[in-house]
mmCIF file of C-alpha atoms in Angstrom:
data_model
loop_
_atom_site.group_PDB
_atom_site.id
_atom_site.type_symbol
_atom_site.label_atom_id
_atom_site.label_comp_id
_atom_site.label_asym_id
_atom_site.label_seq_id
_atom_site.Cartn_x
_atom_site.Cartn_y
_atom_site.Cartn_z
ATOM 1 C CA ALA A 1 -2.522 -12.162 -0.313
ATOM 2 C CA PRO A 2 -1.919 -9.485 -2.657
ATOM 3 C CA PRO A 3 0.731 -9.835 -5.280
ATOM 4 C CA THR A 4 3.198 -7.527 -3.558
ATOM 5 C CA LEU A 5 3.129 -9.350 -0.336
ATOM 6 C CA ASP A 6 3.245 -12.715 -2.129
ATOM 7 C CA ARG A 7 6.539 -11.907 -3.931
ATOM 8 C CA VAL A 8 7.948 -10.479 -0.530
ATOM 9 C CA MET A 9 6.949 -13.739 1.094
ATOM 10 C CA ARG A 10 8.995 -15.768 -1.380
ATOM 11 C CA LYS A 11 12.046 -13.751 -1.076
ATOM 12 C CA GLU A 12 14.666 -15.394 1.377
ATOM 13 C CA ASN A 13 16.419 -12.337 2.151
ATOM 14 C CA ILE A 14 13.162 -10.539 3.454
ATOM 15 C CA HIS A 15 12.114 -11.269 6.858
ATOM 16 C CA LEU A 16 8.547 -10.299 7.866
ATOM 17 C CA ILE A 17 7.843 -9.354 11.417
ATOM 18 C CA THR A 18 4.438 -9.278 12.529
ATOM 19 C CA ASP A 19 2.504 -8.636 15.903
ATOM 20 C CA SER A 20 5.366 -6.040 16.439
ATOM 21 C CA VAL A 21 6.109 -2.156 16.818
ATOM 22 C CA ILE A 22 9.383 -0.441 16.515
ATOM 23 C CA GLU A 23 10.286 0.695 20.145
ATOM 24 C CA GLU A 24 13.487 2.487 18.888
ATOM 25 C CA ALA A 25 15.425 3.234 15.621
ATOM 26 C CA VAL A 26 19.337 2.928 16.745
ATOM 27 C CA GLY A 27 21.913 4.638 14.827
ATOM 28 C CA ASP A 28 24.851 6.928 14.487
ATOM 29 C CA ALA A 29 26.157 9.465 12.418
ATOM 30 C CA MET A 30 26.377 7.476 9.371
ATOM 31 C CA GLY A 31 22.457 6.222 9.700
ATOM 32 C CA LEU A 32 20.556 3.695 10.934
ATOM 33 C CA THR A 33 22.216 0.822 12.482
ATOM 34 C CA GLY A 34 19.484 -1.356 13.889
ATOM 35 C CA VAL A 35 15.997 -1.332 15.486
ATOM 36 C CA ASP A 36 14.389 -2.509 18.654
ATOM 37 C CA ILE A 37 11.489 -4.392 18.135
ATOM 38 C CA ARG A 38 8.554 -5.194 20.980
ATOM 39 C CA ASN A 39 6.201 -7.957 20.196
ATOM 40 C CA VAL A 40 2.771 -6.739 21.227
ATOM 41 C CA LYS A 41 1.494 -9.997 22.331
ATOM 42 C CA THR A 42 4.464 -11.079 24.345
ATOM 43 C CA ASP A 43 6.157 -7.712 25.228
ATOM 44 C CA GLU A 44 9.299 -9.203 24.407
ATOM 45 C CA ILE A 45 11.845 -6.792 22.837
ATOM 46 C CA THR A 46 14.215 -7.872 20.278
ATOM 47 C CA HIS A 47 17.240 -5.973 18.576
ATOM 48 C CA MET A 48 17.827 -6.294 15.097
ATOM 49 C CA ASP A 49 21.179 -4.839 13.375
ATOM 50 C CA ASN A 50 20.242 -3.583 10.030
ATOM 51 C CA THR A 51 21.025 -0.596 7.890
ATOM 52 C CA GLY A 52 17.796 -0.387 6.083
ATOM 53 C CA LEU A 53 14.132 -0.520 7.102
ATOM 54 C CA PHE A 54 10.961 -0.674 5.081
ATOM 55 C CA VAL A 55 7.838 -0.693 7.078
ATOM 56 C CA PHE A 56 4.876 -2.193 5.535
ATOM 57 C CA VAL A 57 1.525 -1.046 7.237
ATOM 58 C CA GLY A 58 -0.963 -3.721 6.634
ATOM 59 C CA HIS A 59 -1.965 -5.630 3.742
ATOM 60 C CA ASP A 60 -5.556 -5.285 3.504
ATOM 61 C CA VAL A 61 -6.800 -3.153 0.963
ATOM 62 C CA ASN A 62 -9.005 -0.084 2.409
ATOM 63 C CA ASN A 63 -11.769 -0.645 -0.331
ATOM 64 C CA ASP A 64 -15.002 -0.276 1.468
ATOM 65 C CA VAL A 65 -15.704 3.387 0.089
ATOM 66 C CA LEU A 66 -16.177 1.425 -3.216
ATOM 67 C CA LYS A 67 -18.983 -0.701 -2.194
ATOM 68 C CA ASP A 68 -22.735 0.148 -2.588
ATOM 69 C CA GLU A 69 -25.585 -0.430 -0.053
ATOM 70 C CA ASN A 70 -25.785 -3.990 -0.870
ATOM 71 C CA GLY A 71 -22.051 -4.518 0.037
ATOM 72 C CA GLU A 72 -21.206 -4.979 -3.942
ATOM 73 C CA PHE A 73 -18.337 -3.288 -5.746
ATOM 74 C CA ILE A 74 -19.237 -0.473 -7.798
ATOM 75 C CA CYS A 75 -16.139 -0.937 -10.056
ATOM 76 C CA LYS A 76 -14.266 -3.958 -11.454
ATOM 77 C CA MET A 77 -11.874 -5.420 -8.915
ATOM 78 C CA ASN A 78 -9.450 -8.421 -8.862
ATOM 79 C CA ASP A 79 -9.464 -11.467 -6.490
ATOM 80 C CA TRP A 80 -7.635 -9.480 -3.747
ATOM 81 C CA GLY A 81 -10.047 -6.348 -3.662
ATOM 82 C CA GLN A 82 -7.812 -4.301 -5.668
ATOM 83 C CA VAL A 83 -9.203 -1.807 -8.255
ATOM 84 C CA ILE A 84 -8.620 -2.505 -11.971
ATOM 85 C CA VAL A 85 -7.133 0.543 -13.606
ATOM 86 C CA GLY A 86 -5.036 1.547 -16.427
ATOM 87 C CA LEU A 87 -2.032 3.823 -16.710
ATOM 88 C CA SER A 88 -4.391 6.658 -16.637
ATOM 89 C CA MET A 89 -6.064 5.482 -13.030
ATOM 90 C CA LYS A 90 -9.392 5.123 -14.682
ATOM 91 C CA THR A 91 -11.896 2.468 -13.382
ATOM 92 C CA SER A 92 -14.459 0.665 -15.297
ATOM 93 C CA VAL A 93 -16.826 3.272 -13.977
ATOM 94 C CA PRO A 94 -16.931 6.680 -16.142
ATOM 95 C CA GLY A 95 -15.493 9.650 -13.995
ATOM 96 C CA LEU A 96 -14.299 7.066 -11.226
ATOM 97 C CA PHE A 97 -10.410 7.053 -10.722
ATOM 98 C CA ALA A 98 -8.441 4.994 -8.262
ATOM 99 C CA ALA A 99 -4.836 5.565 -7.058
ATOM 100 C CA GLY A 100 -2.227 4.457 -4.682
ATOM 101 C CA ASP A 101 -2.432 1.241 -2.592
ATOM 102 C CA MET A 102 -6.079 0.247 -3.572
ATOM 103 C CA ARG A 103 -5.143 -0.177 -7.397
ATOM 104 C CA ILE A 104 -3.746 -3.178 -8.960
ATOM 105 C CA GLU A 105 0.121 -3.510 -9.210
ATOM 106 C CA ALA A 106 0.714 -0.781 -6.754
ATOM 107 C CA PRO A 107 4.261 -0.732 -5.330
ATOM 108 C CA LYS A 108 2.805 0.233 -1.634
ATOM 109 C CA GLN A 109 4.883 3.050 -1.295
ATOM 110 C CA VAL A 110 3.937 6.526 -0.265
ATOM 111 C CA VAL A 111 5.970 8.283 -3.215
ATOM 112 C CA SER A 112 4.256 5.751 -5.703
ATOM 113 C CA ALA A 113 0.898 6.761 -4.435
ATOM 114 C CA ALA A 114 1.486 10.390 -4.545
ATOM 115 C CA GLY A 115 2.215 9.810 -8.111
ATOM 116 C CA ASP A 116 -0.811 8.061 -8.823
ATOM 117 C CA GLY A 117 -2.752 10.811 -7.232
ATOM 118 C CA SER A 118 -1.270 13.604 -9.298
ATOM 119 C CA ILE A 119 -2.184 11.377 -12.587
ATOM 120 C CA ALA A 120 -5.549 10.667 -11.157
ATOM 121 C CA ALA A 121 -6.049 14.267 -10.464
ATOM 122 C CA LEU A 122 -5.143 15.368 -13.906
ATOM 123 C CA GLN A 123 -7.364 12.724 -15.496
ATOM 124 C CA VAL A 124 -10.138 14.029 -13.385
ATOM 125 C CA ILE A 125 -9.834 17.722 -14.921
ATOM 126 C CA SER A 126 -9.726 16.283 -18.074
ATOM 127 C CA TYR A 127 -12.795 14.370 -17.533
ATOM 128 C CA ILE A 128 -14.837 17.186 -16.175
ATOM 129 C CA GLN A 129 -13.695 19.378 -19.127
ATOM 130 C CA GLU A 130 -14.721 16.797 -21.692
ATOM 131 C CA GLN A 131 -18.129 16.563 -19.901
ATOM 132 C CA GLN A 132 -18.702 20.439 -20.405
#
């Protein structure tokens, strides 16, 4: 499993619920109080009381776009199929930048992916200017 998921699986106070969808988020004027969860294999609905919710949509990295016609990656990847980048989001291929969930050590959150995208976009502009 990717490092983020591996850390989550070792935490005793985090419970992963798979093969399920949220049927309803339940709350009041103060916020979320619980969720009704339906198992897609059994159709059983379970209510869970909680005041916080984090939805982790999948753990496989969607990296096929970085494969050549032979199915080989065009840039350096780690063992979990995540792109190896530095803080500037540069890959091992000049002019190729990666951001969001496909990069190493990604927090797997939309706000972080947006920040990565912003960094990568600025780096692309710099790269293009350097090439002229």
